[in-house]
PDB file of C-alpha atoms and ligand atoms in Angstrom:
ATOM      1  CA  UNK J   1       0.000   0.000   0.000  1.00 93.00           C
ATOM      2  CA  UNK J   2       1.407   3.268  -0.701  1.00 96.00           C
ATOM      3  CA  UNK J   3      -0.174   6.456   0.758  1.00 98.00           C
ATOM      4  CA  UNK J   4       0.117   9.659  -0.932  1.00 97.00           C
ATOM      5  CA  UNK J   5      -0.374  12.537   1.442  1.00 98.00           C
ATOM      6  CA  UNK J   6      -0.680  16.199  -1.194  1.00 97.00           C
ATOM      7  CA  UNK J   7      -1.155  19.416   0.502  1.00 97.00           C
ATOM      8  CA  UNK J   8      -4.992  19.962  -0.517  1.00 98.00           C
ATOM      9  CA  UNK J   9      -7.618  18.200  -2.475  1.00 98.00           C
ATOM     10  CA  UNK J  10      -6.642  19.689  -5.682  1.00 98.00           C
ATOM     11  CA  UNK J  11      -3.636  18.521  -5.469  1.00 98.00           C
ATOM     12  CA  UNK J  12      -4.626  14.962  -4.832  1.00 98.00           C
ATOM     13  CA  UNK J  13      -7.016  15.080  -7.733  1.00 98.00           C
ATOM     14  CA  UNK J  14      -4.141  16.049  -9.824  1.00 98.00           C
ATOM     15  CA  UNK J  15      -1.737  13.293  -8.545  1.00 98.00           C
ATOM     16  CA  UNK J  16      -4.365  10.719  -9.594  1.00 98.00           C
ATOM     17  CA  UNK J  17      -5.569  12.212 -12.863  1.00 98.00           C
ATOM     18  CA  UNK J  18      -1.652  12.364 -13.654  1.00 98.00           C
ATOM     19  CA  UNK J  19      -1.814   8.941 -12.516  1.00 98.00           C
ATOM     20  CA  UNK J  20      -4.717   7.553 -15.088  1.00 98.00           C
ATOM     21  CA  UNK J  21      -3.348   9.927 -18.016  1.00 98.00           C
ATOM     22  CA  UNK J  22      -0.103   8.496 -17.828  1.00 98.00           C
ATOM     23  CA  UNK J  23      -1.809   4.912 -17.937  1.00 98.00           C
ATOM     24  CA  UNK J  24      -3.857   5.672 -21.347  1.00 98.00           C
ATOM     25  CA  UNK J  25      -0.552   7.674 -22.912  1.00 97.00           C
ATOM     26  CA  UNK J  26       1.106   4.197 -22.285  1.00 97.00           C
ATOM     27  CA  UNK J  27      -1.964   2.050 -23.065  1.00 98.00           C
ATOM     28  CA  UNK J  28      -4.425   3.648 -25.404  1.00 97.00           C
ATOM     29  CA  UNK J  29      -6.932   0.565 -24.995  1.00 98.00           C
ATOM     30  CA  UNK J  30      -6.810   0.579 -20.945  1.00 98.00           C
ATOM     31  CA  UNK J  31      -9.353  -0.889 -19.254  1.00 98.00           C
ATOM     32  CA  UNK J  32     -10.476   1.832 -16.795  1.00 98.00           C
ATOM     33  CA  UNK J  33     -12.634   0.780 -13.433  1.00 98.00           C
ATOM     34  CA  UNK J  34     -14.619   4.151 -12.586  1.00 98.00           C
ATOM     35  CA  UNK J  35     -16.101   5.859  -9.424  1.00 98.00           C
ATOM     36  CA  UNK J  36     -18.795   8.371  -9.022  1.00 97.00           C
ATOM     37  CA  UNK J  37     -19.310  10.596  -5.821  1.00 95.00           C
ATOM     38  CA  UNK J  38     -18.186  14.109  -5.242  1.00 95.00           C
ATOM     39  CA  UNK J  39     -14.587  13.262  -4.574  1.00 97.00           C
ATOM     40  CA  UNK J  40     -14.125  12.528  -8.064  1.00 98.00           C
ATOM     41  CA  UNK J  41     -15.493  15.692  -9.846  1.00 97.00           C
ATOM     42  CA  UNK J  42     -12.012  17.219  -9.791  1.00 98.00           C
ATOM     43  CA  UNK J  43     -10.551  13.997 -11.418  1.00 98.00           C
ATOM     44  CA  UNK J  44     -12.599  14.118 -14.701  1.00 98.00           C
ATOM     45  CA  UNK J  45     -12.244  17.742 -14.708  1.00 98.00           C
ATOM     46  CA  UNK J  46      -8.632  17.213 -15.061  1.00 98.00           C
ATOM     47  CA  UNK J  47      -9.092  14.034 -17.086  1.00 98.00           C
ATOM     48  CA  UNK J  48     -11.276  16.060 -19.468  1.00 97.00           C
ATOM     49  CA  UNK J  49      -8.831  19.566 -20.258  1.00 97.00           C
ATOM     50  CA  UNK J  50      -6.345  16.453 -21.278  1.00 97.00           C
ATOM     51  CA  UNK J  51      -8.591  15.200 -23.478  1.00 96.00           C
ATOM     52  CA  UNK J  52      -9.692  18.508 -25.128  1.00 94.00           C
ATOM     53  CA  UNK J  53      -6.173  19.693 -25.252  1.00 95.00           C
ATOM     54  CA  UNK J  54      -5.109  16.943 -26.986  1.00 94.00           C
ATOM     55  CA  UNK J  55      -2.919  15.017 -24.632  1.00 95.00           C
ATOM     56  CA  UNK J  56      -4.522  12.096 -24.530  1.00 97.00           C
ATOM     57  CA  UNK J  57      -7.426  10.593 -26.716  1.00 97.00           C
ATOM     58  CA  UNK J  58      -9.543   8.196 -24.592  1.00 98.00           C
ATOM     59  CA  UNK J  59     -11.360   7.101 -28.025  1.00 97.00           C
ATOM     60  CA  UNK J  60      -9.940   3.362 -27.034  1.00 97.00           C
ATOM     61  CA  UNK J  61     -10.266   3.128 -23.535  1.00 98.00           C
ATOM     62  CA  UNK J  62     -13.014   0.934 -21.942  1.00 98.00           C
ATOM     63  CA  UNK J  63     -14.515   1.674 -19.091  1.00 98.00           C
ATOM     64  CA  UNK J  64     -16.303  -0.204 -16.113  1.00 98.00           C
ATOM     65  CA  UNK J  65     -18.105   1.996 -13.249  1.00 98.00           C
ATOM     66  CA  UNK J  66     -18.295   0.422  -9.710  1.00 98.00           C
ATOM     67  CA  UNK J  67     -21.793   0.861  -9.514  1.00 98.00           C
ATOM     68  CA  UNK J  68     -25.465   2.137  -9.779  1.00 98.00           C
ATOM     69  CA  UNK J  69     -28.461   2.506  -7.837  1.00 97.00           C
ATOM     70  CA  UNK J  70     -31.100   0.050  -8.538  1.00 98.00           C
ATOM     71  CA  UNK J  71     -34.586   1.648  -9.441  1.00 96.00           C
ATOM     72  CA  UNK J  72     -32.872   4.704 -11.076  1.00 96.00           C
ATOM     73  CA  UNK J  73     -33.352   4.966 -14.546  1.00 95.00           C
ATOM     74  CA  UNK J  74     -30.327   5.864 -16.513  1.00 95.00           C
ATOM     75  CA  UNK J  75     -32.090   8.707 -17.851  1.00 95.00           C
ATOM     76  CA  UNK J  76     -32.604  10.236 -14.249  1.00 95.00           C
ATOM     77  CA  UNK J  77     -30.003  12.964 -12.893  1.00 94.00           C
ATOM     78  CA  UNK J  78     -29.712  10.724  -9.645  1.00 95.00           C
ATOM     79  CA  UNK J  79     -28.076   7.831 -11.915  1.00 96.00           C
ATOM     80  CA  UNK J  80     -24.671   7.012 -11.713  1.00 97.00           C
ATOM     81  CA  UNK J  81     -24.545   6.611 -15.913  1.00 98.00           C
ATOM     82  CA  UNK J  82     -26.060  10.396 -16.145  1.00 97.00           C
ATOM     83  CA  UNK J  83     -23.557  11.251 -13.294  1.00 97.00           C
ATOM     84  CA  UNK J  84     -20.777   9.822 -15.807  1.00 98.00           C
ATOM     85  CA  UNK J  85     -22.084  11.220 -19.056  1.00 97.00           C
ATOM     86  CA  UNK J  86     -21.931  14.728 -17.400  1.00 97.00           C
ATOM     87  CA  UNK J  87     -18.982  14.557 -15.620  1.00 96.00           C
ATOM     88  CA  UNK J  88     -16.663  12.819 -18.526  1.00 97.00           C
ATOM     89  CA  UNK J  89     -17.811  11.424 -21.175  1.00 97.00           C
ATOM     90  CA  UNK J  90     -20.746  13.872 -23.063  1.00 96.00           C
ATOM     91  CA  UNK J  91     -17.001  15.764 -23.432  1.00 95.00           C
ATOM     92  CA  UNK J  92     -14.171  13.693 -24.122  1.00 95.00           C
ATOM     93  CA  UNK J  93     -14.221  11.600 -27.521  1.00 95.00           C
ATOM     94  CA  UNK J  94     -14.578   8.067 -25.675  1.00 97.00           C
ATOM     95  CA  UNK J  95     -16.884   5.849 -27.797  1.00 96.00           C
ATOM     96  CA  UNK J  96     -19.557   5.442 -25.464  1.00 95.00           C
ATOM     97  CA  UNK J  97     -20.242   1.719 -26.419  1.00 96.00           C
ATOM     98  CA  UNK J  98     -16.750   0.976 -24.704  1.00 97.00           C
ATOM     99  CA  UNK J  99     -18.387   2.987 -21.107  1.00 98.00           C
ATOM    100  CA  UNK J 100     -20.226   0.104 -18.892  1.00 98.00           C
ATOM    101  CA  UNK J 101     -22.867   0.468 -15.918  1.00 98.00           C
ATOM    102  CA  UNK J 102     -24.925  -1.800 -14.339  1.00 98.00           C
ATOM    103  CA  UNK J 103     -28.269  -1.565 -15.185  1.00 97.00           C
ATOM    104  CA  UNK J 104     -30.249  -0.596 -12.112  1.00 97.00           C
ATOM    105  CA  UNK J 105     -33.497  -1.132 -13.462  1.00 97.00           C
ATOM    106  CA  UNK J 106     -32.979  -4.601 -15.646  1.00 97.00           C
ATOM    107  CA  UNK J 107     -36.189  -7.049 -15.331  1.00 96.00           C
ATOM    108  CA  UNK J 108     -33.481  -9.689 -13.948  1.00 98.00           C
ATOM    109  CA  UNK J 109     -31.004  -7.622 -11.370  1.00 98.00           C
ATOM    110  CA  UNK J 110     -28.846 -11.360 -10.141  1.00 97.00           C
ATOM    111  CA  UNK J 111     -28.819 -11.489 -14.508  1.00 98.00           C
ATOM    112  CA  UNK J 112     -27.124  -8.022 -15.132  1.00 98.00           C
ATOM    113  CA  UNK J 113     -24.705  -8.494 -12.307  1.00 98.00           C
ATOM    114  CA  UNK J 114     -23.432 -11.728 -13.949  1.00 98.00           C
ATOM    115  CA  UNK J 115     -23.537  -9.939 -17.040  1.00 98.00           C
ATOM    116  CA  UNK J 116     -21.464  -7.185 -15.783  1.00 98.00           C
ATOM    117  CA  UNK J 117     -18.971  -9.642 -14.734  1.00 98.00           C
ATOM    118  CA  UNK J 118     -18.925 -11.210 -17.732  1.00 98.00           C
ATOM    119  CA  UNK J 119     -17.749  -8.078 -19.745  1.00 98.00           C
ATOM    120  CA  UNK J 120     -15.490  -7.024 -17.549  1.00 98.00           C
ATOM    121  CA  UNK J 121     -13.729 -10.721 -18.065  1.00 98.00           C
ATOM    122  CA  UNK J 122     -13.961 -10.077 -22.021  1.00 98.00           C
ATOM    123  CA  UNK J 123     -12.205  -6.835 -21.377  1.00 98.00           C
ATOM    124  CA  UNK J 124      -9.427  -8.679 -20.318  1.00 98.00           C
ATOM    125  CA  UNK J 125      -9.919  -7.488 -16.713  1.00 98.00           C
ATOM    126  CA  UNK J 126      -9.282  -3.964 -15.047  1.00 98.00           C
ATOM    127  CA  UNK J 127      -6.066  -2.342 -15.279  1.00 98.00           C
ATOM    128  CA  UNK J 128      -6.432   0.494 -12.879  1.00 98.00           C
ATOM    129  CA  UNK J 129      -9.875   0.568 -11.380  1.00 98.00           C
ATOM    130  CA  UNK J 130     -10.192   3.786  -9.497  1.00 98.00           C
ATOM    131  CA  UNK J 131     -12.212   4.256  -5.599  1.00 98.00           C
ATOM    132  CA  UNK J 132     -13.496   6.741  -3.429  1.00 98.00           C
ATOM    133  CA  UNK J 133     -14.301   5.775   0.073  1.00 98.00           C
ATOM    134  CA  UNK J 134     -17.532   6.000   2.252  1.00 95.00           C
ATOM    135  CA  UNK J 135     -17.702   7.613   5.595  1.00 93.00           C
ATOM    136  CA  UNK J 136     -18.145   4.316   7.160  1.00 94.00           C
ATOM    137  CA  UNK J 137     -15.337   2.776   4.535  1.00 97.00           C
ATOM    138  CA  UNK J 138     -17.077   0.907   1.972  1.00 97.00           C
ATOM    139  CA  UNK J 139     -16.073   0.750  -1.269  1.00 98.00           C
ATOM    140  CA  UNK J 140     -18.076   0.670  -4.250  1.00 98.00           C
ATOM    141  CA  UNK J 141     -21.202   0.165  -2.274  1.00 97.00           C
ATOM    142  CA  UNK J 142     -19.689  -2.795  -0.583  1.00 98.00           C
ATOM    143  CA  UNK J 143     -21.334  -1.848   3.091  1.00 97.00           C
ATOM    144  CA  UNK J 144     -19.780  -2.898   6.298  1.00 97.00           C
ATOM    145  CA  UNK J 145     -20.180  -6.718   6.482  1.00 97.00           C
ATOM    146  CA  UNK J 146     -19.727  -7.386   3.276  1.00 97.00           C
ATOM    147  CA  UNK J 147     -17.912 -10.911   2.152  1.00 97.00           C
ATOM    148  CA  UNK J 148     -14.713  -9.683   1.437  1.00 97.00           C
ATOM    149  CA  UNK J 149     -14.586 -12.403  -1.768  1.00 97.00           C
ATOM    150  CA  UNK J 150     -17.848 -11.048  -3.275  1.00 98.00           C
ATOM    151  CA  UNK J 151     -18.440 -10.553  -6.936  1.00 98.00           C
ATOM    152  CA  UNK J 152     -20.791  -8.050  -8.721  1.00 98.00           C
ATOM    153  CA  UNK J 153     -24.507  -8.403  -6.520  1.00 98.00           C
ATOM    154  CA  UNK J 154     -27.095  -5.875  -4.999  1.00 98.00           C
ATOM    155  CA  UNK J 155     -26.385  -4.883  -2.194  1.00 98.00           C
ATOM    156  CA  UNK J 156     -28.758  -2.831   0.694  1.00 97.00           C
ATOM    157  CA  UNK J 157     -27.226   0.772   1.480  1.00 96.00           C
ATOM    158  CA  UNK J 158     -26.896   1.455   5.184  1.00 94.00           C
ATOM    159  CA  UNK J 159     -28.476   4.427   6.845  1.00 93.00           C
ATOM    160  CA  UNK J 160     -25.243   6.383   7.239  1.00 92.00           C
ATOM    161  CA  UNK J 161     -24.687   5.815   3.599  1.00 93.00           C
ATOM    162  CA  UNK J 162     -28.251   6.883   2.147  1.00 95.00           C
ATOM    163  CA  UNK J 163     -27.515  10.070   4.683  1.00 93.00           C
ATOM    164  CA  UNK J 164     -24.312  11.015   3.545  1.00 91.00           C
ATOM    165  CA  UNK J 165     -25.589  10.653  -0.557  1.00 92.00           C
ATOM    166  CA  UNK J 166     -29.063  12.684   0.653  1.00 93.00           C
ATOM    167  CA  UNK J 167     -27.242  15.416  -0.994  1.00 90.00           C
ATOM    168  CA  UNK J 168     -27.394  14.660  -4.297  1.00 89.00           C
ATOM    169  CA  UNK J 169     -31.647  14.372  -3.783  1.00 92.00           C
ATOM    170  CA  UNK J 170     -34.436  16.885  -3.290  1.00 90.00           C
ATOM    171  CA  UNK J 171     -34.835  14.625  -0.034  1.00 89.00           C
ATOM    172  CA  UNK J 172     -33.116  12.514   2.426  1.00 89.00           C
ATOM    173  CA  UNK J 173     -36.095   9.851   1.363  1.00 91.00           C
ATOM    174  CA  UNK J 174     -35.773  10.028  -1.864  1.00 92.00           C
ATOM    175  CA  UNK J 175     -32.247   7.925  -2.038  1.00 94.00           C
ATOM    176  CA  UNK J 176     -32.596   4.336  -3.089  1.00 96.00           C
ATOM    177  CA  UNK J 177     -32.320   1.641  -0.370  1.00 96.00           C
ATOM    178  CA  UNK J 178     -29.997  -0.231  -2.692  1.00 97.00           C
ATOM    179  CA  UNK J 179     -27.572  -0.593  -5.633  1.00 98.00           C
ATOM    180  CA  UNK J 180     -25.874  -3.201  -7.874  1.00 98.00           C
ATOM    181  CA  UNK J 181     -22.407  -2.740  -6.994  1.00 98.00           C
ATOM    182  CA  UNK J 182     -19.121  -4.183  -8.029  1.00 98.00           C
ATOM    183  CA  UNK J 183     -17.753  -6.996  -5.445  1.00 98.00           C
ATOM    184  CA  UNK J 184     -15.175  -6.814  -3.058  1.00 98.00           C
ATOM    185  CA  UNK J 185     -13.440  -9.624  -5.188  1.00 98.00           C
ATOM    186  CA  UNK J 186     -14.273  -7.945  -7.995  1.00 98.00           C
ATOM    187  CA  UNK J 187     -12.358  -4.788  -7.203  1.00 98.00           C
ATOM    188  CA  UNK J 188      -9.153  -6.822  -5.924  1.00 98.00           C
ATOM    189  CA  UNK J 189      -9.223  -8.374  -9.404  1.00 98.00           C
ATOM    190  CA  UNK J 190      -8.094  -5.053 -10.929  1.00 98.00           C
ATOM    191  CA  UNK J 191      -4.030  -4.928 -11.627  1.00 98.00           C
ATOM    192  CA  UNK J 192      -3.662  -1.274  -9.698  1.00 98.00           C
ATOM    193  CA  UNK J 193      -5.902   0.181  -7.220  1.00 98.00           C
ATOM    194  CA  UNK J 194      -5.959   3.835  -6.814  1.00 98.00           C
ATOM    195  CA  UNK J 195      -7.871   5.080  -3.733  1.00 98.00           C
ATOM    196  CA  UNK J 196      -8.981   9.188  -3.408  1.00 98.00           C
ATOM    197  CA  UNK J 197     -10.160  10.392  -0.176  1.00 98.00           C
ATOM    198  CA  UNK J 198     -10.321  14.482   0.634  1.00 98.00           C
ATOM    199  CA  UNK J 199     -11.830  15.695   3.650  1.00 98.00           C
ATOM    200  CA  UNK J 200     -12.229  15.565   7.355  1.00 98.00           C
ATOM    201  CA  UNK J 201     -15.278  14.026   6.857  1.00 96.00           C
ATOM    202  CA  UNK J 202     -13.223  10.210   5.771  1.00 97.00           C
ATOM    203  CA  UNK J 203      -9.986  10.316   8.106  1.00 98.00           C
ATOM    204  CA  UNK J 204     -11.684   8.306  10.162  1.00 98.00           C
ATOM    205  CA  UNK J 205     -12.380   5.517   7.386  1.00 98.00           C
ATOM    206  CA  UNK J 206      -8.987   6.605   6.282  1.00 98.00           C
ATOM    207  CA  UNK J 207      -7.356   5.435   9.405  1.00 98.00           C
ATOM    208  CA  UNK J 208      -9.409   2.332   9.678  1.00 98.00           C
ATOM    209  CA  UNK J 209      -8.207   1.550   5.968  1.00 98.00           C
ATOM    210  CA  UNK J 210      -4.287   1.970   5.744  1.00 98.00           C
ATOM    211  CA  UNK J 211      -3.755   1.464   9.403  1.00 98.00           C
ATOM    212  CA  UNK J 212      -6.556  -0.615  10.971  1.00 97.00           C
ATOM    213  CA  UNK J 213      -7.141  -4.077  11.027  1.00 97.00           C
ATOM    214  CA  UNK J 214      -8.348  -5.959   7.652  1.00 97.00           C
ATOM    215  CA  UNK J 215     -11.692  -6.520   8.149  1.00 97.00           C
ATOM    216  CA  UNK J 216     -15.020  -7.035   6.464  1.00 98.00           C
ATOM    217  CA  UNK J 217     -16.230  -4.154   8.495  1.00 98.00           C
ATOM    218  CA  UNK J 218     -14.119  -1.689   6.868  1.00 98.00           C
ATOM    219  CA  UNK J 219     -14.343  -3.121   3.214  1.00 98.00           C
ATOM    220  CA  UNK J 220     -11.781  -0.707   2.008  1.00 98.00           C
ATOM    221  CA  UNK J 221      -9.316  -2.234   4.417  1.00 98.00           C
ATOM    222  CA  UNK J 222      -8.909  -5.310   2.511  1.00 98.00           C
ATOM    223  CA  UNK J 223      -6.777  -3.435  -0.226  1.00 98.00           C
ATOM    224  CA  UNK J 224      -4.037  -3.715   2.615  1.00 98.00           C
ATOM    225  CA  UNK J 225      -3.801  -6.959   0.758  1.00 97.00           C
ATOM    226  CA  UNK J 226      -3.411  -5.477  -2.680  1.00 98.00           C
ATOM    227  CA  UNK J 227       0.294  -5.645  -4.784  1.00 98.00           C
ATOM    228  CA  UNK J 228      -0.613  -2.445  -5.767  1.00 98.00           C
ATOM    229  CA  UNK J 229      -2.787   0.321  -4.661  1.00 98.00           C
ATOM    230  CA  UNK J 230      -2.319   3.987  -4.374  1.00 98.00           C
ATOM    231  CA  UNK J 231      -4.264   5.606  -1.467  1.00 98.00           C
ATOM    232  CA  UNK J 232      -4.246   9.031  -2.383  1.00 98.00           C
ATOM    233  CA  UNK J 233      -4.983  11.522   0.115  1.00 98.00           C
ATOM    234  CA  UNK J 234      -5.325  15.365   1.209  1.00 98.00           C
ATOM    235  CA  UNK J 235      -3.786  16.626   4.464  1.00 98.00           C
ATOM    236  CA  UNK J 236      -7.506  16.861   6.295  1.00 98.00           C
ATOM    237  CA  UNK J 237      -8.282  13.097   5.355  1.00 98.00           C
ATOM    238  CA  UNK J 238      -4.469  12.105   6.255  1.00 98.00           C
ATOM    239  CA  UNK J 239      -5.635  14.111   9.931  1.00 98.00           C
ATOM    240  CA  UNK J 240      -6.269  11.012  11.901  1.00 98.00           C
ATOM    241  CA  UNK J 241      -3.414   8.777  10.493  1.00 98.00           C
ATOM    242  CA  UNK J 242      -0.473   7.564  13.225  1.00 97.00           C
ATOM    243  CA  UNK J 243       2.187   7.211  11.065  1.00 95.00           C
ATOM    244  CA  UNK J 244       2.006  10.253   9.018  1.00 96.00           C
ATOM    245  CA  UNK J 245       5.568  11.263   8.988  1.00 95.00           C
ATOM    246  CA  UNK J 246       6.728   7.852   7.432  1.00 95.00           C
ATOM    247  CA  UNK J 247       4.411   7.655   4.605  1.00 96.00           C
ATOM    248  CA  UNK J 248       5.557  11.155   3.739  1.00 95.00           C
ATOM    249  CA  UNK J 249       9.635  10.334   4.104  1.00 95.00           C
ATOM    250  CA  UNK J 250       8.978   6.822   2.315  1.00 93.00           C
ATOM    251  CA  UNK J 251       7.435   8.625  -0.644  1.00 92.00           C
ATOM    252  CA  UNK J 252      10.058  11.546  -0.608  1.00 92.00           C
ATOM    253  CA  UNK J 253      12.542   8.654  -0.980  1.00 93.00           C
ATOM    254  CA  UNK J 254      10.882   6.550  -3.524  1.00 88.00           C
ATOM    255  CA  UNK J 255      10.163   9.942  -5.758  1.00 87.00           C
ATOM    256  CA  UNK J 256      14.249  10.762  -5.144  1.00 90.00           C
ATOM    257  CA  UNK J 257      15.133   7.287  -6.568  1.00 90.00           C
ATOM    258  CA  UNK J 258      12.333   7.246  -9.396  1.00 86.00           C
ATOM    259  CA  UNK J 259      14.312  10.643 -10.456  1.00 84.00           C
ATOM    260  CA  UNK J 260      17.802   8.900 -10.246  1.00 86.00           C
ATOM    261  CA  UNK J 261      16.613   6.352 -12.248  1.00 81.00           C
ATOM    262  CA  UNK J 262      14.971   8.323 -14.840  1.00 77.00           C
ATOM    263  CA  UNK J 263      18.234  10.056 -15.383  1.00 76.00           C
TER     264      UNK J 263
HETATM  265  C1  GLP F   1     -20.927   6.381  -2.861  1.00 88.25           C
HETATM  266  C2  GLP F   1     -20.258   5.562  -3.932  1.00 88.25           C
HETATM  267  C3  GLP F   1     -18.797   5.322  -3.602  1.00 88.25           C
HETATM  268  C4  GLP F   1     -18.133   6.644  -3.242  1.00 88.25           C
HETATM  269  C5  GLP F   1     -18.821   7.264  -2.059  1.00 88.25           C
HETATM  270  C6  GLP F   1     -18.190   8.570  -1.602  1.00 88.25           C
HETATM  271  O1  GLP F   1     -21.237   5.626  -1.750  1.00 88.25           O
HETATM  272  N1  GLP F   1     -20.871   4.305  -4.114  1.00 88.25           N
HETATM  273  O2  GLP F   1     -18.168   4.722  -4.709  1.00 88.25           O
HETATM  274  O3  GLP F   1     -16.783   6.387  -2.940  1.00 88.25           O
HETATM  275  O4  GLP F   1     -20.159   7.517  -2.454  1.00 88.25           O
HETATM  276  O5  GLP F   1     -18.660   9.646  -2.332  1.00 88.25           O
HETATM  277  P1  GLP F   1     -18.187  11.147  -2.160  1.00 88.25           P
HETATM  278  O6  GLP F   1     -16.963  11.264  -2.996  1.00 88.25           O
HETATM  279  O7  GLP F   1     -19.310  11.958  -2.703  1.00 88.25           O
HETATM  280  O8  GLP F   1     -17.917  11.352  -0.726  1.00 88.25           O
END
């Protein structure tokens, strides 16, 4: 795990747009695993002024998002897909039958998550699937509790988490009591992992993560046991982290040596 403490959000958004640009300048068919949530506005912002400056084309790339509210017609502005076609792709020159959702309202939900994991599998598999992180440190929607082995399934939100997305709705009711989400398996299967959490509001999931205990309490824990996962984080989410000092000497040294190398 290596943790990646920037000065302020912005600057975390740019270390992990910098991250997924250099990725698709290397790889112009990448597989891309992609998160919704207010966290990762910034990202596509950044992802997008590469795109229409010409630094990158994403007109290859495939793309799988983590997840989508069942009920929620695509159409609707509370669904993850319209979230996505807003945010990134409406603007970029991705072909948009390369960008996969889950279906929320399909007749057959236990069908479309097989589905799902079905293309992901003739994609080859995720190359860099990117997270944010619930308050109470799911990932995906994978709520506390959740078997840390799971594949692609609906799962029931928790109250904290229908609270904490009440934003995004007229009404704290109106948020959908559950979602087809990507497993915790699922997720793990991706070759890179690259978690973004900004704000006081997740150093306590961001201490539970990097420094707690892996447990299925904490889903986002389990990428302790990842070969390679970026957790990417501003100074106000870093707040409640022990070992701060370390993770911010260990990646002064490995940047120093990356520069050696490179020259
Ligand atoms: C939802 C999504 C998660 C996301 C989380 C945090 O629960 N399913 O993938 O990480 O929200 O969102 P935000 O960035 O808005 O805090």
């Amino acid at each position: 795990m290596r943790v990646i403490i920037e000065k302020s959000a912005s600057d975390a958004a740019n270390f992990v747009a910098e991250t997924i640009l250099e990725l698709v300048e290397n790889r112009p068919n990448a597989v891309l695993g992609l998160a919704t949530g207010g966290t990762m506005t910034p990202v596509y912002e950044r992802l997008l002024a590469a795109s229409q400056n010409g630094r990158v084309s994403f007109q290859a790339v495939s793309t799988f998002n983590l997840d989508e509210y069942v009920g929620v017609k695509a159409s609707s502005e509370h669904s993850y897909r319209y979230f996505m076609d807003k945010s990134f792709f409406e603007s970029t020159d991705i072909d948009r039958c390369r960008t996969h959702l889950p279906d929320g309202c399909a007749e057959d939900l236990r069908a479309e998550c097989e589905q799902y994991e079905g293309l992901i599998e003739q994609a080859g598999g995720i190359d860099l699937q990117l997270l944010g992180i619930g308050s109470d440190g799911h990932i995906g929607f994978n709520e506390p509790g959740s078997s840390l082995s799971s594949r692609t399934r609906v799962k029931t939100l928790t109250k904290q988490t229908r609270l904490d997305n009440s934003r995004f709705f007229a009404a704290p009711e109106d948020v959908p009591y559950s979602a087809i989400t990507m497993g915790v398996g699922t997720i793990m299967d991706a070759r890179q992992i690259v978690l973004l959490a900004t704000g006081k509001n997740k150093a306590i999931a961001v201490r539970a993560t990097v420094e707690g205990p892996l447990s299925a309490m904490v889903t986002a824990s389990v990428l302790q046991w990842h070969p390679n996962a970026l957790i990417v984080l501003d100074q106000d989410a870093a707040s409640e982290l022990e070992n701060v000092a370390d993770y911010l000497t260990a990646e002064k040294i490995q940047r120093e040596l990356l520069s050696q190398h490179n020259k």
